[in-house]
Amino acid sequence: EKTGASLNITGILSKYVVFNSTLGPEFMDKQLQNFLLTRNIDDDDFDDLFQPAKRKLGTLRGDEMYGFVPALMLGGPSSLDHLEKLKAVEHLILLSQLAELQPYSF
Protein backbone atom coordinates (compact mmCIF):
# COMPACT_ATOMS: atom_id res chain seq x y z
CA GLU A 1 0.00 0.00 0.00
CA LYS A 2 2.89 2.37 0.46
CA THR A 3 4.00 2.39 -3.17
CA GLY A 4 0.62 3.02 -4.77
CA ALA A 5 1.23 0.43 -7.47
CA SER A 6 -1.57 -1.96 -8.33
CA LEU A 7 -1.90 -5.17 -10.26
CA ASN A 8 -5.01 -6.20 -12.19
CA ILE A 9 -5.24 -9.91 -12.98
CA THR A 10 -7.63 -11.51 -15.46
CA GLY A 11 -7.72 -15.05 -14.08
CA ILE A 12 -9.52 -16.78 -16.93
CA LEU A 13 -6.86 -15.59 -19.39
CA SER A 14 -3.85 -15.66 -17.02
CA LYS A 15 -2.99 -12.05 -17.96
CA TYR A 16 -2.07 -9.02 -15.86
CA VAL A 17 -1.60 -5.26 -16.08
CA VAL A 18 0.52 -3.19 -13.68
CA PHE A 19 -0.39 0.40 -12.85
CA ASN A 20 1.95 2.75 -11.01
CA SER A 21 0.36 5.48 -8.94
CA THR A 22 1.86 8.91 -8.45
CA LEU A 23 -0.10 9.47 -5.24
CA GLY A 24 1.66 9.45 -1.90
CA PRO A 25 0.89 7.00 0.91
CA GLU A 26 -1.38 9.53 2.63
CA PHE A 27 -3.88 9.12 -0.25
CA MET A 28 -3.90 5.30 -0.40
CA ASP A 29 -7.02 4.83 1.78
CA LYS A 30 -8.96 7.38 -0.26
CA GLN A 31 -7.81 5.79 -3.52
CA LEU A 32 -9.02 2.37 -2.33
CA GLN A 33 -12.39 3.84 -1.31
CA ASN A 34 -12.74 5.50 -4.71
CA PHE A 35 -11.88 2.23 -6.46
CA LEU A 36 -14.49 0.27 -4.49
CA LEU A 37 -17.18 2.90 -4.96
CA THR A 38 -16.68 3.21 -8.71
CA ARG A 39 -16.59 -0.50 -9.61
CA ASN A 40 -19.05 -1.35 -12.34
CA ILE A 41 -20.14 -4.94 -12.90
CA ASP A 42 -20.08 -4.35 -16.67
CA ASP A 43 -16.30 -3.79 -16.50
CA ASP A 44 -15.79 -7.40 -15.41
CA ASP A 45 -18.70 -9.06 -17.23
CA PHE A 46 -17.00 -11.54 -19.55
CA ASP A 47 -19.09 -11.96 -22.74
CA ASP A 48 -22.10 -10.41 -20.93
CA LEU A 49 -22.67 -13.71 -19.12
CA PHE A 50 -23.08 -12.47 -15.53
CA GLN A 51 -26.85 -11.84 -15.51
CA PRO A 52 -27.68 -14.99 -17.53
CA ALA A 53 -25.46 -17.02 -15.16
CA LYS A 54 -27.16 -15.46 -12.14
CA ARG A 55 -30.60 -16.33 -13.54
CA LYS A 56 -29.55 -19.89 -14.37
CA LEU A 57 -27.35 -20.73 -11.37
CA GLY A 58 -28.59 -18.37 -8.68
CA THR A 59 -26.96 -15.69 -6.55
CA LEU A 60 -23.37 -16.25 -5.47
CA ARG A 61 -22.31 -16.61 -1.84
CA GLY A 62 -19.37 -14.58 -0.60
CA ASP A 63 -16.92 -17.42 -1.27
CA GLU A 64 -18.19 -18.36 -4.74
CA MET A 65 -17.71 -17.29 -8.33
CA TYR A 66 -19.03 -18.33 -11.71
CA GLY A 67 -16.39 -20.29 -13.60
CA PHE A 68 -16.10 -22.12 -16.89
CA VAL A 69 -15.94 -25.93 -16.71
CA PRO A 70 -13.75 -27.03 -18.30
CA ALA A 71 -11.61 -23.92 -17.87
CA LEU A 72 -11.05 -21.78 -20.95
CA MET A 73 -7.30 -22.42 -20.70
CA LEU A 74 -8.06 -26.14 -21.09
CA GLY A 75 -10.03 -25.51 -24.26
CA GLY A 76 -13.48 -25.18 -22.70
CA PRO A 77 -16.03 -23.01 -24.52
CA SER A 78 -17.05 -19.60 -23.14
CA SER A 79 -20.77 -20.35 -23.10
CA LEU A 80 -23.47 -20.18 -20.46
CA ASP A 81 -23.87 -23.97 -20.65
CA HIS A 82 -20.32 -24.36 -19.34
CA LEU A 83 -20.59 -21.99 -16.38
CA GLU A 84 -20.89 -23.38 -12.85
CA LYS A 85 -20.84 -21.98 -9.33
CA LEU A 86 -17.39 -22.71 -7.93
CA LYS A 87 -15.50 -22.01 -4.73
CA ALA A 88 -13.63 -18.82 -5.62
CA VAL A 89 -10.28 -19.36 -3.90
CA GLU A 90 -9.95 -22.96 -5.02
CA HIS A 91 -10.91 -22.13 -8.62
CA LEU A 92 -8.49 -19.20 -8.81
CA ILE A 93 -5.70 -21.42 -7.44
CA LEU A 94 -6.51 -24.02 -10.11
CA LEU A 95 -6.46 -21.37 -12.85
CA SER A 96 -3.12 -20.05 -11.58
CA GLN A 97 -1.63 -23.53 -12.02
CA LEU A 98 -2.89 -24.01 -15.59
CA ALA A 99 -0.83 -21.28 -17.22
CA GLU A 100 1.94 -18.93 -16.22
CA LEU A 101 0.76 -15.38 -15.61
CA GLN A 102 1.67 -13.20 -18.62
CA PRO A 103 1.45 -9.42 -19.17
CA TYR A 104 -1.10 -8.07 -21.61
CA SER A 105 0.70 -7.04 -24.80
CA PHE A 106 -0.84 -3.73 -25.80
mmCIF file of N, CA and C in Angstrom:
data_model
loop_
_atom_site.group_PDB
_atom_site.id
_atom_site.type_symbol
_atom_site.label_atom_id
_atom_site.label_comp_id
_atom_site.label_asym_id
_atom_site.label_seq_id
_atom_site.Cartn_x
_atom_site.Cartn_y
_atom_site.Cartn_z
ATOM 1 N N GLU A 1 0.806 -1.199 0.000
ATOM 2 C CA GLU A 1 0.000 0.000 0.000
ATOM 3 C C GLU A 1 0.847 1.261 0.000
ATOM 4 N N LYS A 2 2.079 1.164 0.357
ATOM 5 C CA LYS A 2 2.889 2.371 0.459
ATOM 6 C C LYS A 2 3.402 2.854 -0.894
ATOM 7 N N THR A 3 3.458 1.977 -1.874
ATOM 8 C CA THR A 3 3.998 2.390 -3.173
ATOM 9 C C THR A 3 2.933 2.958 -4.093
ATOM 10 N N GLY A 4 1.692 2.548 -3.908
ATOM 11 C CA GLY A 4 0.621 3.022 -4.772
ATOM 12 C C GLY A 4 0.487 2.229 -6.054
ATOM 13 N N ALA A 5 1.340 1.247 -6.270
ATOM 14 C CA ALA A 5 1.229 0.428 -7.474
ATOM 15 C C ALA A 5 0.089 -0.561 -7.303
ATOM 16 N N SER A 6 -0.514 -0.955 -8.406
ATOM 17 C CA SER A 6 -1.567 -1.963 -8.335
ATOM 18 C C SER A 6 -1.391 -2.954 -9.471
ATOM 19 N N LEU A 7 -1.995 -4.092 -9.296
ATOM 20 C CA LEU A 7 -1.896 -5.170 -10.265
ATOM 21 C C LEU A 7 -3.298 -5.677 -10.537
ATOM 22 N N ASN A 8 -3.720 -5.639 -11.785
ATOM 23 C CA ASN A 8 -5.011 -6.199 -12.185
ATOM 24 C C ASN A 8 -4.755 -7.521 -12.879
ATOM 25 N N ILE A 9 -5.428 -8.578 -12.413
ATOM 26 C CA ILE A 9 -5.245 -9.910 -12.981
ATOM 27 C C ILE A 9 -6.556 -10.382 -13.587
ATOM 28 N N THR A 10 -6.490 -10.875 -14.816
ATOM 29 C CA THR A 10 -7.633 -11.507 -15.462
ATOM 30 C C THR A 10 -7.394 -13.007 -15.380
ATOM 31 N N GLY A 11 -7.995 -13.651 -14.384
ATOM 32 C CA GLY A 11 -7.717 -15.048 -14.081
ATOM 33 C C GLY A 11 -8.026 -16.016 -15.199
ATOM 34 N N ILE A 12 -9.144 -15.804 -15.900
ATOM 35 C CA ILE A 12 -9.517 -16.784 -16.926
ATOM 36 C C ILE A 12 -8.576 -16.773 -18.112
ATOM 37 N N LEU A 13 -7.808 -15.694 -18.274
ATOM 38 C CA LEU A 13 -6.862 -15.594 -19.386
ATOM 39 C C LEU A 13 -5.415 -15.657 -18.929
ATOM 40 N N SER A 14 -5.190 -15.655 -17.601
ATOM 41 C CA SER A 14 -3.851 -15.660 -17.017
ATOM 42 C C SER A 14 -3.017 -14.475 -17.516
ATOM 43 N N LYS A 15 -3.643 -13.287 -17.511
ATOM 44 C CA LYS A 15 -2.989 -12.053 -17.958
ATOM 45 C C LYS A 15 -3.033 -11.014 -16.838
ATOM 46 N N TYR A 16 -2.076 -10.081 -16.865
ATOM 47 C CA TYR A 16 -2.072 -9.022 -15.862
ATOM 48 C C TYR A 16 -1.651 -7.691 -16.459
ATOM 49 N N VAL A 17 -1.999 -6.627 -15.742
ATOM 50 C CA VAL A 17 -1.595 -5.265 -16.081
ATOM 51 C C VAL A 17 -1.124 -4.611 -14.791
ATOM 52 N N VAL A 18 -0.011 -3.902 -14.843
ATOM 53 C CA VAL A 18 0.515 -3.187 -13.681
ATOM 54 C C VAL A 18 0.293 -1.700 -13.875
ATOM 55 N N PHE A 19 -0.200 -1.045 -12.840
ATOM 56 C CA PHE A 19 -0.387 0.399 -12.847
ATOM 57 C C PHE A 19 0.448 0.993 -11.726
ATOM 58 N N ASN A 20 1.189 2.039 -12.027
ATOM 59 C CA ASN A 20 1.946 2.752 -11.005
ATOM 60 C C ASN A 20 1.234 4.050 -10.674
ATOM 61 N N SER A 21 1.044 4.278 -9.398
ATOM 62 C CA SER A 21 0.356 5.479 -8.941
ATOM 63 C C SER A 21 1.371 6.553 -8.589
ATOM 64 N N THR A 22 0.997 7.794 -8.832
ATOM 65 C CA THR A 22 1.860 8.912 -8.455
ATOM 66 C C THR A 22 1.424 9.520 -7.131
ATOM 67 N N LEU A 23 0.386 8.953 -6.520
ATOM 68 C CA LEU A 23 -0.102 9.469 -5.245
ATOM 69 C C LEU A 23 0.776 8.993 -4.100
ATOM 70 N N GLY A 24 0.893 9.819 -3.088
ATOM 71 C CA GLY A 24 1.657 9.453 -1.904
ATOM 72 C C GLY A 24 0.870 8.536 -0.992
ATOM 73 N N PRO A 25 1.546 7.947 0.009
ATOM 74 C CA PRO A 25 0.891 6.997 0.907
ATOM 75 C C PRO A 25 -0.286 7.593 1.679
ATOM 76 N N GLU A 26 -0.289 8.897 1.876
ATOM 77 C CA GLU A 26 -1.383 9.526 2.626
ATOM 78 C C GLU A 26 -2.704 9.478 1.860
ATOM 79 N N PHE A 27 -2.659 9.178 0.569
ATOM 80 C CA PHE A 27 -3.876 9.121 -0.246
ATOM 81 C C PHE A 27 -4.332 7.689 -0.554
ATOM 82 N N MET A 28 -3.599 6.688 -0.053
ATOM 83 C CA MET A 28 -3.905 5.302 -0.397
ATOM 84 C C MET A 28 -5.294 4.874 0.066
ATOM 85 N N ASP A 29 -5.694 5.214 1.295
ATOM 86 C CA ASP A 29 -7.024 4.828 1.780
ATOM 87 C C ASP A 29 -8.112 5.430 0.906
ATOM 88 N N LYS A 30 -7.968 6.700 0.569
ATOM 89 C CA LYS A 30 -8.961 7.381 -0.262
ATOM 90 C C LYS A 30 -9.007 6.757 -1.658
ATOM 91 N N GLN A 31 -7.852 6.403 -2.198
ATOM 92 C CA GLN A 31 -7.810 5.789 -3.522
ATOM 93 C C GLN A 31 -8.520 4.431 -3.504
ATOM 94 N N LEU A 32 -8.331 3.651 -2.447
ATOM 95 C CA LEU A 32 -9.020 2.367 -2.334
ATOM 96 C C LEU A 32 -10.527 2.574 -2.232
ATOM 97 N N GLN A 33 -10.954 3.535 -1.432
ATOM 98 C CA GLN A 33 -12.385 3.837 -1.308
ATOM 99 C C GLN A 33 -12.968 4.230 -2.665
ATOM 100 N N ASN A 34 -12.270 5.079 -3.382
ATOM 101 C CA ASN A 34 -12.740 5.498 -4.709
ATOM 102 C C ASN A 34 -12.852 4.305 -5.657
ATOM 103 N N PHE A 35 -11.862 3.427 -5.610
ATOM 104 C CA PHE A 35 -11.884 2.231 -6.456
ATOM 105 C C PHE A 35 -13.113 1.378 -6.154
ATOM 106 N N LEU A 36 -13.355 1.115 -4.872
ATOM 107 C CA LEU A 36 -14.486 0.266 -4.493
ATOM 108 C C LEU A 36 -15.825 0.904 -4.836
ATOM 109 N N LEU A 37 -15.924 2.211 -4.685
ATOM 110 C CA LEU A 37 -17.184 2.902 -4.956
ATOM 111 C C LEU A 37 -17.487 3.042 -6.446
ATOM 112 N N THR A 38 -16.465 2.990 -7.277
ATOM 113 C CA THR A 38 -16.678 3.210 -8.713
ATOM 114 C C THR A 38 -16.668 1.918 -9.529
ATOM 115 N N ARG A 39 -16.582 0.764 -8.875
ATOM 116 C CA ARG A 39 -16.595 -0.505 -9.611
ATOM 117 C C ARG A 39 -17.930 -0.663 -10.320
ATOM 118 N N ASN A 40 -17.871 -1.145 -11.527
ATOM 119 C CA ASN A 40 -19.054 -1.354 -12.343
ATOM 120 C C ASN A 40 -19.038 -2.806 -12.806
ATOM 121 N N ILE A 41 -20.097 -3.517 -12.549
ATOM 122 C CA ILE A 41 -20.137 -4.939 -12.905
ATOM 123 C C ILE A 41 -19.887 -5.163 -14.394
ATOM 124 N N ASP A 42 -20.285 -4.200 -15.227
ATOM 125 C CA ASP A 42 -20.082 -4.346 -16.671
ATOM 126 C C ASP A 42 -18.606 -4.381 -17.047
ATOM 127 N N ASP A 43 -17.735 -3.787 -16.211
ATOM 128 C CA ASP A 43 -16.302 -3.791 -16.497
ATOM 129 C C ASP A 43 -15.709 -5.195 -16.412
ATOM 130 N N ASP A 44 -16.319 -6.057 -15.621
ATOM 131 C CA ASP A 44 -15.791 -7.401 -15.407
ATOM 132 C C ASP A 44 -16.743 -8.486 -15.903
ATOM 133 N N ASP A 45 -17.675 -8.133 -16.761
ATOM 134 C CA ASP A 45 -18.701 -9.063 -17.230
ATOM 135 C C ASP A 45 -18.244 -9.722 -18.528
ATOM 136 N N PHE A 46 -17.556 -10.834 -18.402
ATOM 137 C CA PHE A 46 -17.001 -11.544 -19.554
ATOM 138 C C PHE A 46 -18.125 -12.017 -20.472
ATOM 139 N N ASP A 47 -18.100 -11.582 -21.713
ATOM 140 C CA ASP A 47 -19.086 -11.961 -22.741
ATOM 141 C C ASP A 47 -20.538 -11.716 -22.309
ATOM 142 N N ASP A 48 -20.752 -10.736 -21.424
ATOM 143 C CA ASP A 48 -22.104 -10.407 -20.933
ATOM 144 C C ASP A 48 -22.825 -11.629 -20.366
ATOM 145 N N LEU A 49 -22.092 -12.471 -19.650
ATOM 146 C CA LEU A 49 -22.666 -13.707 -19.124
ATOM 147 C C LEU A 49 -23.094 -13.621 -17.661
ATOM 148 N N PHE A 50 -22.798 -12.510 -16.967
ATOM 149 C CA PHE A 50 -23.079 -12.472 -15.530
ATOM 150 C C PHE A 50 -24.568 -12.616 -15.224
ATOM 151 N N GLN A 51 -25.410 -11.777 -15.809
ATOM 152 C CA GLN A 51 -26.848 -11.841 -15.509
ATOM 153 C C GLN A 51 -27.468 -13.169 -15.964
ATOM 154 N N PRO A 52 -27.151 -13.663 -17.168
ATOM 155 C CA PRO A 52 -27.681 -14.986 -17.534
ATOM 156 C C PRO A 52 -27.214 -16.089 -16.571
ATOM 157 N N ALA A 53 -25.966 -16.021 -16.118
ATOM 158 C CA ALA A 53 -25.465 -17.017 -15.162
ATOM 159 C C ALA A 53 -26.198 -16.897 -13.831
ATOM 160 N N LYS A 54 -26.444 -15.677 -13.405
ATOM 161 C CA LYS A 54 -27.161 -15.463 -12.142
ATOM 162 C C LYS A 54 -28.582 -16.017 -12.231
ATOM 163 N N ARG A 55 -29.241 -15.794 -13.357
ATOM 164 C CA ARG A 55 -30.599 -16.331 -13.537
ATOM 165 C C ARG A 55 -30.588 -17.865 -13.553
ATOM 166 N N LYS A 56 -29.611 -18.437 -14.229
ATOM 167 C CA LYS A 56 -29.554 -19.894 -14.372
ATOM 168 C C LYS A 56 -29.068 -20.592 -13.099
ATOM 169 N N LEU A 57 -28.018 -20.041 -12.476
ATOM 170 C CA LEU A 57 -27.352 -20.734 -11.374
ATOM 171 C C LEU A 57 -27.681 -20.172 -9.996
ATOM 172 N N GLY A 58 -28.254 -18.981 -9.958
ATOM 173 C CA GLY A 58 -28.587 -18.370 -8.677
ATOM 174 C C GLY A 58 -27.515 -17.406 -8.198
ATOM 175 N N THR A 59 -27.859 -16.685 -7.137
ATOM 176 C CA THR A 59 -26.963 -15.690 -6.553
ATOM 177 C C THR A 59 -25.756 -16.370 -5.915
ATOM 178 N N LEU A 60 -24.611 -15.723 -6.041
ATOM 179 C CA LEU A 60 -23.375 -16.249 -5.467
ATOM 180 C C LEU A 60 -23.290 -15.965 -3.974
ATOM 181 N N ARG A 61 -22.669 -16.864 -3.241
ATOM 182 C CA ARG A 61 -22.314 -16.612 -1.844
ATOM 183 C C ARG A 61 -20.988 -15.859 -1.850
ATOM 184 N N GLY A 62 -20.590 -15.370 -0.703
ATOM 185 C CA GLY A 62 -19.367 -14.578 -0.599
ATOM 186 C C GLY A 62 -18.101 -15.308 -0.994
ATOM 187 N N ASP A 63 -18.115 -16.633 -0.949
ATOM 188 C CA ASP A 63 -16.919 -17.416 -1.272
ATOM 189 C C ASP A 63 -17.030 -18.130 -2.618
ATOM 190 N N GLU A 64 -17.973 -17.698 -3.454
ATOM 191 C CA GLU A 64 -18.194 -18.361 -4.736
ATOM 192 C C GLU A 64 -17.948 -17.417 -5.910
ATOM 193 N N MET A 65 -17.800 -18.023 -7.075
ATOM 194 C CA MET A 65 -17.709 -17.288 -8.329
ATOM 195 C C MET A 65 -18.285 -18.172 -9.430
ATOM 196 N N TYR A 66 -18.647 -17.555 -10.543
ATOM 197 C CA TYR A 66 -19.032 -18.335 -11.711
ATOM 198 C C TYR A 66 -17.747 -18.654 -12.468
ATOM 199 N N GLY A 67 -17.591 -19.892 -12.872
ATOM 200 C CA GLY A 67 -16.392 -20.288 -13.598
ATOM 201 C C GLY A 67 -16.724 -21.258 -14.717
ATOM 202 N N PHE A 68 -15.909 -21.232 -15.748
ATOM 203 C CA PHE A 68 -16.101 -22.124 -16.889
ATOM 204 C C PHE A 68 -15.557 -23.513 -16.573
ATOM 205 N N VAL A 69 -16.347 -24.536 -16.901
ATOM 206 C CA VAL A 69 -15.945 -25.926 -16.705
ATOM 207 C C VAL A 69 -16.200 -26.668 -18.009
ATOM 208 N N PRO A 70 -15.147 -27.176 -18.659
ATOM 209 C CA PRO A 70 -13.745 -27.030 -18.296
ATOM 210 C C PRO A 70 -13.261 -25.587 -18.480
ATOM 211 N N ALA A 71 -12.176 -25.269 -17.807
ATOM 212 C CA ALA A 71 -11.607 -23.919 -17.869
ATOM 213 C C ALA A 71 -11.260 -23.542 -19.306
ATOM 214 N N LEU A 72 -11.365 -22.259 -19.599
ATOM 215 C CA LEU A 72 -11.048 -21.781 -20.950
ATOM 216 C C LEU A 72 -9.626 -22.150 -21.350
ATOM 217 N N MET A 73 -8.703 -22.104 -20.391
ATOM 218 C CA MET A 73 -7.304 -22.423 -20.700
ATOM 219 C C MET A 73 -7.104 -23.899 -21.027
ATOM 220 N N LEU A 74 -8.114 -24.719 -20.723
ATOM 221 C CA LEU A 74 -8.062 -26.139 -21.087
ATOM 222 C C LEU A 74 -8.847 -26.421 -22.358
ATOM 223 N N GLY A 75 -9.304 -25.351 -23.013
ATOM 224 C CA GLY A 75 -10.034 -25.505 -24.260
ATOM 225 C C GLY A 75 -11.545 -25.498 -24.115
ATOM 226 N N GLY A 76 -12.034 -25.236 -22.913
ATOM 227 C CA GLY A 76 -13.478 -25.180 -22.705
ATOM 228 C C GLY A 76 -14.096 -23.985 -23.411
ATOM 229 N N PRO A 77 -15.356 -24.114 -23.834
ATOM 230 C CA PRO A 77 -16.030 -23.005 -24.516
ATOM 231 C C PRO A 77 -16.509 -21.945 -23.529
ATOM 232 N N SER A 78 -16.584 -20.714 -23.990
ATOM 233 C CA SER A 78 -17.047 -19.605 -23.144
ATOM 234 C C SER A 78 -18.546 -19.412 -23.346
ATOM 235 N N SER A 79 -19.314 -20.413 -22.936
ATOM 236 C CA SER A 79 -20.765 -20.351 -23.105
ATOM 237 C C SER A 79 -21.456 -20.537 -21.757
ATOM 238 N N LEU A 80 -22.684 -20.072 -21.682
ATOM 239 C CA LEU A 80 -23.472 -20.183 -20.461
ATOM 240 C C LEU A 80 -23.612 -21.637 -20.023
ATOM 241 N N ASP A 81 -23.721 -22.547 -20.975
ATOM 242 C CA ASP A 81 -23.871 -23.967 -20.646
ATOM 243 C C ASP A 81 -22.668 -24.538 -19.905
ATOM 244 N N HIS A 82 -21.532 -23.868 -19.989
ATOM 245 C CA HIS A 82 -20.321 -24.363 -19.339
ATOM 246 C C HIS A 82 -19.927 -23.549 -18.115
ATOM 247 N N LEU A 83 -20.840 -22.717 -17.616
ATOM 248 C CA LEU A 83 -20.593 -21.985 -16.377
ATOM 249 C C LEU A 83 -21.172 -22.757 -15.204
ATOM 250 N N GLU A 84 -20.433 -22.761 -14.096
ATOM 251 C CA GLU A 84 -20.890 -23.383 -12.855
ATOM 252 C C GLU A 84 -20.538 -22.472 -11.697
ATOM 253 N N LYS A 85 -21.229 -22.654 -10.579
ATOM 254 C CA LYS A 85 -20.844 -21.985 -9.334
ATOM 255 C C LYS A 85 -19.672 -22.768 -8.761
ATOM 256 N N LEU A 86 -18.596 -22.061 -8.450
ATOM 257 C CA LEU A 86 -17.393 -22.710 -7.933
ATOM 258 C C LEU A 86 -16.899 -21.974 -6.699
ATOM 259 N N LYS A 87 -16.155 -22.664 -5.857
ATOM 260 C CA LYS A 87 -15.495 -22.013 -4.733
ATOM 261 C C LYS A 87 -14.416 -21.096 -5.310
ATOM 262 N N ALA A 88 -14.477 -19.824 -4.977
ATOM 263 C CA ALA A 88 -13.632 -18.816 -5.624
ATOM 264 C C ALA A 88 -12.142 -19.066 -5.410
ATOM 265 N N VAL A 89 -11.721 -19.222 -4.170
ATOM 266 C CA VAL A 89 -10.284 -19.364 -3.898
ATOM 267 C C VAL A 89 -9.732 -20.607 -4.581
ATOM 268 N N GLU A 90 -10.424 -21.713 -4.437
ATOM 269 C CA GLU A 90 -9.950 -22.961 -5.022
ATOM 270 C C GLU A 90 -9.892 -22.873 -6.547
ATOM 271 N N HIS A 91 -10.900 -22.248 -7.151
ATOM 272 C CA HIS A 91 -10.913 -22.131 -8.617
ATOM 273 C C HIS A 91 -9.792 -21.216 -9.107
ATOM 274 N N LEU A 92 -9.566 -20.113 -8.409
ATOM 275 C CA LEU A 92 -8.485 -19.205 -8.812
ATOM 276 C C LEU A 92 -7.118 -19.860 -8.641
ATOM 277 N N ILE A 93 -6.962 -20.680 -7.614
ATOM 278 C CA ILE A 93 -5.702 -21.417 -7.445
ATOM 279 C C ILE A 93 -5.522 -22.394 -8.604
ATOM 280 N N LEU A 94 -6.588 -23.103 -8.964
ATOM 281 C CA LEU A 94 -6.511 -24.018 -10.108
ATOM 282 C C LEU A 94 -6.115 -23.267 -11.372
ATOM 283 N N LEU A 95 -6.780 -22.145 -11.648
ATOM 284 C CA LEU A 95 -6.460 -21.372 -12.852
ATOM 285 C C LEU A 95 -5.007 -20.907 -12.841
ATOM 286 N N SER A 96 -4.509 -20.536 -11.667
ATOM 287 C CA SER A 96 -3.124 -20.054 -11.584
ATOM 288 C C SER A 96 -2.122 -21.156 -11.899
ATOM 289 N N GLN A 97 -2.528 -22.407 -11.752
ATOM 290 C CA GLN A 97 -1.632 -23.528 -12.024
ATOM 291 C C GLN A 97 -1.718 -24.018 -13.471
ATOM 292 N N LEU A 98 -2.716 -23.554 -14.202
ATOM 293 C CA LEU A 98 -2.886 -24.011 -15.586
ATOM 294 C C LEU A 98 -1.967 -23.309 -16.571
ATOM 295 N N ALA A 99 -1.668 -22.051 -16.302
ATOM 296 C CA ALA A 99 -0.828 -21.281 -17.225
ATOM 297 C C ALA A 99 -0.071 -20.221 -16.443
ATOM 298 N N GLU A 100 1.141 -19.968 -16.860
ATOM 299 C CA GLU A 100 1.942 -18.931 -16.217
ATOM 300 C C GLU A 100 1.334 -17.561 -16.496
ATOM 301 N N LEU A 101 1.305 -16.728 -15.480
ATOM 302 C CA LEU A 101 0.763 -15.380 -15.613
ATOM 303 C C LEU A 101 1.620 -14.571 -16.585
ATOM 304 N N GLN A 102 0.979 -13.955 -17.576
ATOM 305 C CA GLN A 102 1.668 -13.196 -18.616
ATOM 306 C C GLN A 102 1.127 -11.773 -18.664
ATOM 307 N N PRO A 103 1.967 -10.796 -19.026
ATOM 308 C CA PRO A 103 1.451 -9.424 -19.166
ATOM 309 C C PRO A 103 0.625 -9.289 -20.443
ATOM 310 N N TYR A 104 -0.385 -8.419 -20.374
ATOM 311 C CA TYR A 104 -1.105 -8.070 -21.607
ATOM 312 C C TYR A 104 -0.109 -7.406 -22.547
ATOM 313 N N SER A 105 -0.236 -7.623 -23.831
ATOM 314 C CA SER A 105 0.705 -7.038 -24.798
ATOM 315 C C SER A 105 0.000 -5.989 -25.648
ATOM 316 N N PHE A 106 -0.276 -4.826 -25.027
ATOM 317 C CA PHE A 106 -0.841 -3.729 -25.800
ATOM 318 C C PHE A 106 -0.054 -2.479 -25.589
#
